Amino acid sequence: MTVDCLVEDKRWGDFDALAQLATDATLERLGIEPSAFEISLLACNDARIAALNEDFRGKPQPTNVLSWPSDERAAAVDGEMPLAPRPGPDTELGDIAIAFETCKREAAEAGKTMHDHTLHLLVHGTLHLLGFDHERDRDAALMEGLEIEILGKLGLSDPYKA
C-alpha cells in the first residue's frame, strides 16, 4: 500500500507509520492486496477540516475524519459487503483527512490514547473508501464489527465498548 501523507499540522508527529499500519491492516483483513492500491491522507487541524467539511458536506464545523472514495462501492442492500476494488491502471482508493484537535479531544473524553483513537479513525476512514458506511443499521453493524476485529488484531480494545 502506498499511503501518501501530507502532514499540515506538525503536532501529528510520526503520522506516516501510523497511517500505513491502519490502512494495511484494513485492506489485509478484507483480502485486498495493499501493495496494489494508494490512499492520500491529509493530517490537518480543525480549521482546515472545518473548511473541507463545509465545502463538501455543507457543514461548517470541524469533524474527526472525512473520506472521499475514488469510486462508488457501497452495497445496494443494507448489511451486505461492498464491491471490492480491483487493481488496474487507477489504483487510487481515495482521500482521507483527519483533524488533530478533534481527535485529541475525543481521545481524552473517551479515556483513550491519541495513538489508539487515531488508529481507529484511520481504519474507519479506510473502510469508508472501500464502500462501508454507517447510515443504515445493518451497514453500521457490519462496519463496526470490522473495526473491532481489525483493531483487536492491532492490540486495541473495542472502541465502541462503554
mmCIF file of C-alpha atoms in Angstrom:
data_model
loop_
_atom_site.group_PDB
_atom_site.id
_atom_site.type_symbol
_atom_site.label_atom_id
_atom_site.label_comp_id
_atom_site.label_asym_id
_atom_site.label_seq_id
_atom_site.Cartn_x
_atom_site.Cartn_y
_atom_site.Cartn_z
ATOM 1 C CA MET A 1 0.000 0.000 0.000
ATOM 2 C CA THR A 2 1.250 3.374 -0.857
ATOM 3 C CA VAL A 3 -0.043 5.914 1.614
ATOM 4 C CA ASP A 4 0.797 9.424 0.513
ATOM 5 C CA CYS A 5 0.668 11.558 3.670
ATOM 6 C CA LEU A 6 0.575 15.326 3.738
ATOM 7 C CA VAL A 7 1.112 16.418 7.345
ATOM 8 C CA GLU A 8 -0.051 20.044 7.542
ATOM 9 C CA ASP A 9 -0.151 20.118 11.352
ATOM 10 C CA LYS A 10 3.213 19.091 12.819
ATOM 11 C CA ARG A 11 1.578 18.088 16.137
ATOM 12 C CA TRP A 12 0.743 14.786 14.425
ATOM 13 C CA GLY A 13 4.386 13.735 14.756
ATOM 14 C CA ASP A 14 5.294 10.438 13.028
ATOM 15 C CA PHE A 15 1.964 10.124 11.270
ATOM 16 C CA ASP A 16 3.155 8.138 8.232
ATOM 17 C CA ALA A 17 3.864 4.912 10.154
ATOM 18 C CA LEU A 18 0.501 5.040 11.928
ATOM 19 C CA ALA A 19 -1.308 5.646 8.626
ATOM 20 C CA GLN A 20 0.488 2.745 6.948
ATOM 21 C CA LEU A 21 -0.324 0.391 9.833
ATOM 22 C CA ALA A 22 -4.044 1.246 9.849
ATOM 23 C CA THR A 23 -4.588 1.139 6.088
ATOM 24 C CA ASP A 24 -2.605 -2.066 5.558
ATOM 25 C CA ALA A 25 -4.422 -3.845 8.402
ATOM 26 C CA THR A 26 -7.795 -2.814 6.988
ATOM 27 C CA LEU A 27 -7.077 -3.977 3.449
ATOM 28 C CA GLU A 28 -5.457 -7.214 4.570
ATOM 29 C CA ARG A 29 -8.489 -8.093 6.717
ATOM 30 C CA LEU A 30 -10.681 -7.747 3.617
ATOM 31 C CA GLY A 31 -8.381 -9.889 1.461
ATOM 32 C CA ILE A 32 -7.217 -6.917 -0.608
ATOM 33 C CA GLU A 33 -3.531 -6.745 -1.521
ATOM 34 C CA PRO A 34 -2.296 -3.463 -0.009
ATOM 35 C CA SER A 35 0.588 -3.065 -2.475
ATOM 36 C CA ALA A 36 -1.896 -2.745 -5.356
ATOM 37 C CA PHE A 37 -3.546 0.458 -4.092
ATOM 38 C CA GLU A 38 -2.901 4.024 -2.996
ATOM 39 C CA ILE A 39 -4.523 6.299 -0.431
ATOM 40 C CA SER A 40 -3.870 10.003 0.045
ATOM 41 C CA LEU A 41 -4.029 11.213 3.636
ATOM 42 C CA LEU A 42 -4.173 14.760 5.000
ATOM 43 C CA ALA A 43 -3.230 15.181 8.666
ATOM 44 C CA CYS A 44 -4.530 18.644 9.447
ATOM 45 C CA ASN A 45 -6.109 20.809 12.138
ATOM 46 C CA ASP A 46 -9.714 21.666 12.984
ATOM 47 C CA ALA A 47 -9.766 24.871 10.919
ATOM 48 C CA ARG A 48 -8.720 23.022 7.759
ATOM 49 C CA ILE A 49 -11.139 20.125 8.234
ATOM 50 C CA ALA A 50 -13.984 22.557 9.029
ATOM 51 C CA ALA A 51 -13.381 24.253 5.675
ATOM 52 C CA LEU A 52 -13.351 20.874 3.905
ATOM 53 C CA ASN A 53 -16.487 19.791 5.775
ATOM 54 C CA GLU A 54 -18.279 22.952 4.669
ATOM 55 C CA ASP A 55 -17.089 22.671 1.059
ATOM 56 C CA PHE A 56 -18.021 19.011 0.630
ATOM 57 C CA ARG A 57 -20.835 18.390 3.113
ATOM 58 C CA GLY A 58 -22.290 21.842 3.777
ATOM 59 C CA LYS A 59 -21.415 21.522 7.477
ATOM 60 C CA PRO A 60 -19.213 24.441 8.588
ATOM 61 C CA GLN A 61 -17.744 22.787 11.674
ATOM 62 C CA PRO A 62 -14.817 20.522 12.410
ATOM 63 C CA THR A 63 -15.180 16.758 12.415
ATOM 64 C CA ASN A 64 -12.729 13.987 13.255
ATOM 65 C CA VAL A 65 -12.265 12.348 9.847
ATOM 66 C CA LEU A 66 -13.523 12.805 6.282
ATOM 67 C CA SER A 67 -13.225 10.328 3.418
ATOM 68 C CA TRP A 68 -13.599 10.710 -0.339
ATOM 69 C CA PRO A 69 -13.712 7.340 -2.146
ATOM 70 C CA SER A 70 -12.410 7.306 -5.711
ATOM 71 C CA ASP A 71 -15.350 5.099 -6.779
ATOM 72 C CA GLU A 72 -18.813 4.237 -5.504
ATOM 73 C CA ARG A 73 -18.501 0.798 -3.928
ATOM 74 C CA ALA A 74 -21.380 0.749 -1.431
ATOM 75 C CA ALA A 75 -23.603 -2.314 -1.236
ATOM 76 C CA ALA A 76 -27.117 -1.869 -2.574
ATOM 77 C CA VAL A 77 -28.607 -3.953 0.247
ATOM 78 C CA ASP A 78 -28.251 -2.914 3.897
ATOM 79 C CA GLY A 79 -25.699 -5.148 5.624
ATOM 80 C CA GLU A 80 -24.112 -6.680 2.517
ATOM 81 C CA MET A 81 -20.427 -6.383 1.660
ATOM 82 C CA PRO A 82 -19.489 -3.527 -0.694
ATOM 83 C CA LEU A 83 -17.861 -4.201 -4.035
ATOM 84 C CA ALA A 84 -14.150 -4.857 -3.615
ATOM 85 C CA PRO A 85 -11.783 -2.623 -5.592
ATOM 86 C CA ARG A 86 -9.885 -4.212 -8.440
ATOM 87 C CA PRO A 87 -6.271 -3.480 -9.286
ATOM 88 C CA GLY A 88 -5.915 -1.652 -12.553
ATOM 89 C CA PRO A 89 -4.488 1.485 -14.102
ATOM 90 C CA ASP A 90 -6.153 3.678 -11.446
ATOM 91 C CA THR A 91 -5.079 2.266 -8.121
ATOM 92 C CA GLU A 92 -6.226 5.244 -6.028
ATOM 93 C CA LEU A 93 -8.798 4.239 -3.397
ATOM 94 C CA GLY A 94 -9.436 7.828 -2.364
ATOM 95 C CA ASP A 95 -8.541 10.528 0.120
ATOM 96 C CA ILE A 96 -8.834 10.850 3.894
ATOM 97 C CA ALA A 97 -8.471 13.965 6.062
ATOM 98 C CA ILE A 98 -8.110 13.794 9.847
ATOM 99 C CA ALA A 99 -8.153 16.697 12.340
ATOM 100 C CA PHE A 100 -5.739 16.939 15.255
ATOM 101 C CA GLU A 101 -7.729 18.938 17.831
ATOM 102 C CA THR A 102 -10.936 16.950 17.396
ATOM 103 C CA CYS A 103 -9.074 13.637 17.620
ATOM 104 C CA LYS A 104 -7.197 14.766 20.719
ATOM 105 C CA ARG A 105 -10.389 15.980 22.418
ATOM 106 C CA GLU A 106 -12.319 12.793 21.563
ATOM 107 C CA ALA A 107 -9.467 10.596 22.805
ATOM 108 C CA ALA A 108 -9.342 12.476 26.116
ATOM 109 C CA GLU A 109 -13.137 12.318 26.537
ATOM 110 C CA ALA A 110 -13.103 8.566 25.906
ATOM 111 C CA GLY A 111 -10.091 7.925 28.149
ATOM 112 C CA LYS A 112 -8.044 6.617 25.207
ATOM 113 C CA THR A 113 -4.598 7.417 23.952
ATOM 114 C CA MET A 114 -4.265 9.664 20.923
ATOM 115 C CA HIS A 115 -2.434 6.791 19.185
ATOM 116 C CA ASP A 116 -5.307 4.333 19.697
ATOM 117 C CA HIS A 117 -8.034 6.788 18.735
ATOM 118 C CA THR A 118 -6.142 7.871 15.620
ATOM 119 C CA LEU A 119 -5.676 4.237 14.561
ATOM 120 C CA HIS A 120 -9.416 3.707 14.976
ATOM 121 C CA LEU A 121 -10.286 6.756 12.880
ATOM 122 C CA LEU A 122 -7.844 5.763 10.140
ATOM 123 C CA VAL A 123 -9.327 2.254 9.985
ATOM 124 C CA HIS A 124 -12.795 3.856 9.923
ATOM 125 C CA GLY A 125 -11.816 6.226 7.109
ATOM 126 C CA THR A 126 -10.225 3.432 5.081
ATOM 127 C CA LEU A 127 -13.397 1.357 5.398
ATOM 128 C CA HIS A 128 -15.346 4.336 4.028
ATOM 129 C CA LEU A 129 -13.026 4.383 0.995
ATOM 130 C CA LEU A 130 -13.902 0.720 0.468
ATOM 131 C CA GLY A 131 -17.664 1.389 0.412
ATOM 132 C CA PHE A 132 -18.562 0.723 4.041
ATOM 133 C CA ASP A 133 -20.904 3.146 5.782
ATOM 134 C CA HIS A 134 -22.922 3.555 8.953
ATOM 135 C CA GLU A 135 -26.073 5.300 7.710
ATOM 136 C CA ARG A 136 -28.222 2.151 7.682
ATOM 137 C CA ASP A 137 -28.441 -0.128 10.737
ATOM 138 C CA ARG A 138 -27.065 -3.352 9.254
ATOM 139 C CA ASP A 139 -24.347 -1.472 7.349
ATOM 140 C CA ALA A 140 -23.322 0.183 10.638
ATOM 141 C CA ALA A 141 -23.201 -3.177 12.418
ATOM 142 C CA LEU A 142 -21.036 -4.644 9.635
ATOM 143 C CA MET A 143 -18.658 -1.677 9.646
ATOM 144 C CA GLU A 144 -18.348 -1.544 13.432
ATOM 145 C CA GLY A 145 -17.739 -5.291 13.597
ATOM 146 C CA LEU A 146 -14.891 -4.973 11.104
ATOM 147 C CA GLU A 147 -13.408 -2.042 13.009
ATOM 148 C CA ILE A 148 -13.483 -4.026 16.270
ATOM 149 C CA GLU A 149 -11.849 -7.031 14.587
ATOM 150 C CA ILE A 150 -9.130 -5.043 12.803
ATOM 151 C CA LEU A 151 -8.300 -3.000 15.904
ATOM 152 C CA GLY A 152 -8.255 -6.176 18.002
ATOM 153 C CA LYS A 153 -5.595 -7.639 15.704
ATOM 154 C CA LEU A 154 -3.606 -4.452 16.272
ATOM 155 C CA GLY A 155 -3.862 -4.967 20.045
ATOM 156 C CA LEU A 156 -6.569 -2.366 20.705
ATOM 157 C CA SER A 157 -9.769 -2.915 22.640
ATOM 158 C CA ASP A 158 -13.289 -2.470 21.291
ATOM 159 C CA PRO A 159 -13.699 1.287 20.656
ATOM 160 C CA TYR A 160 -17.485 1.047 20.990
ATOM 161 C CA LYS A 161 -17.476 -0.573 24.426
ATOM 162 C CA ALA A 162 -18.571 1.839 27.140
#
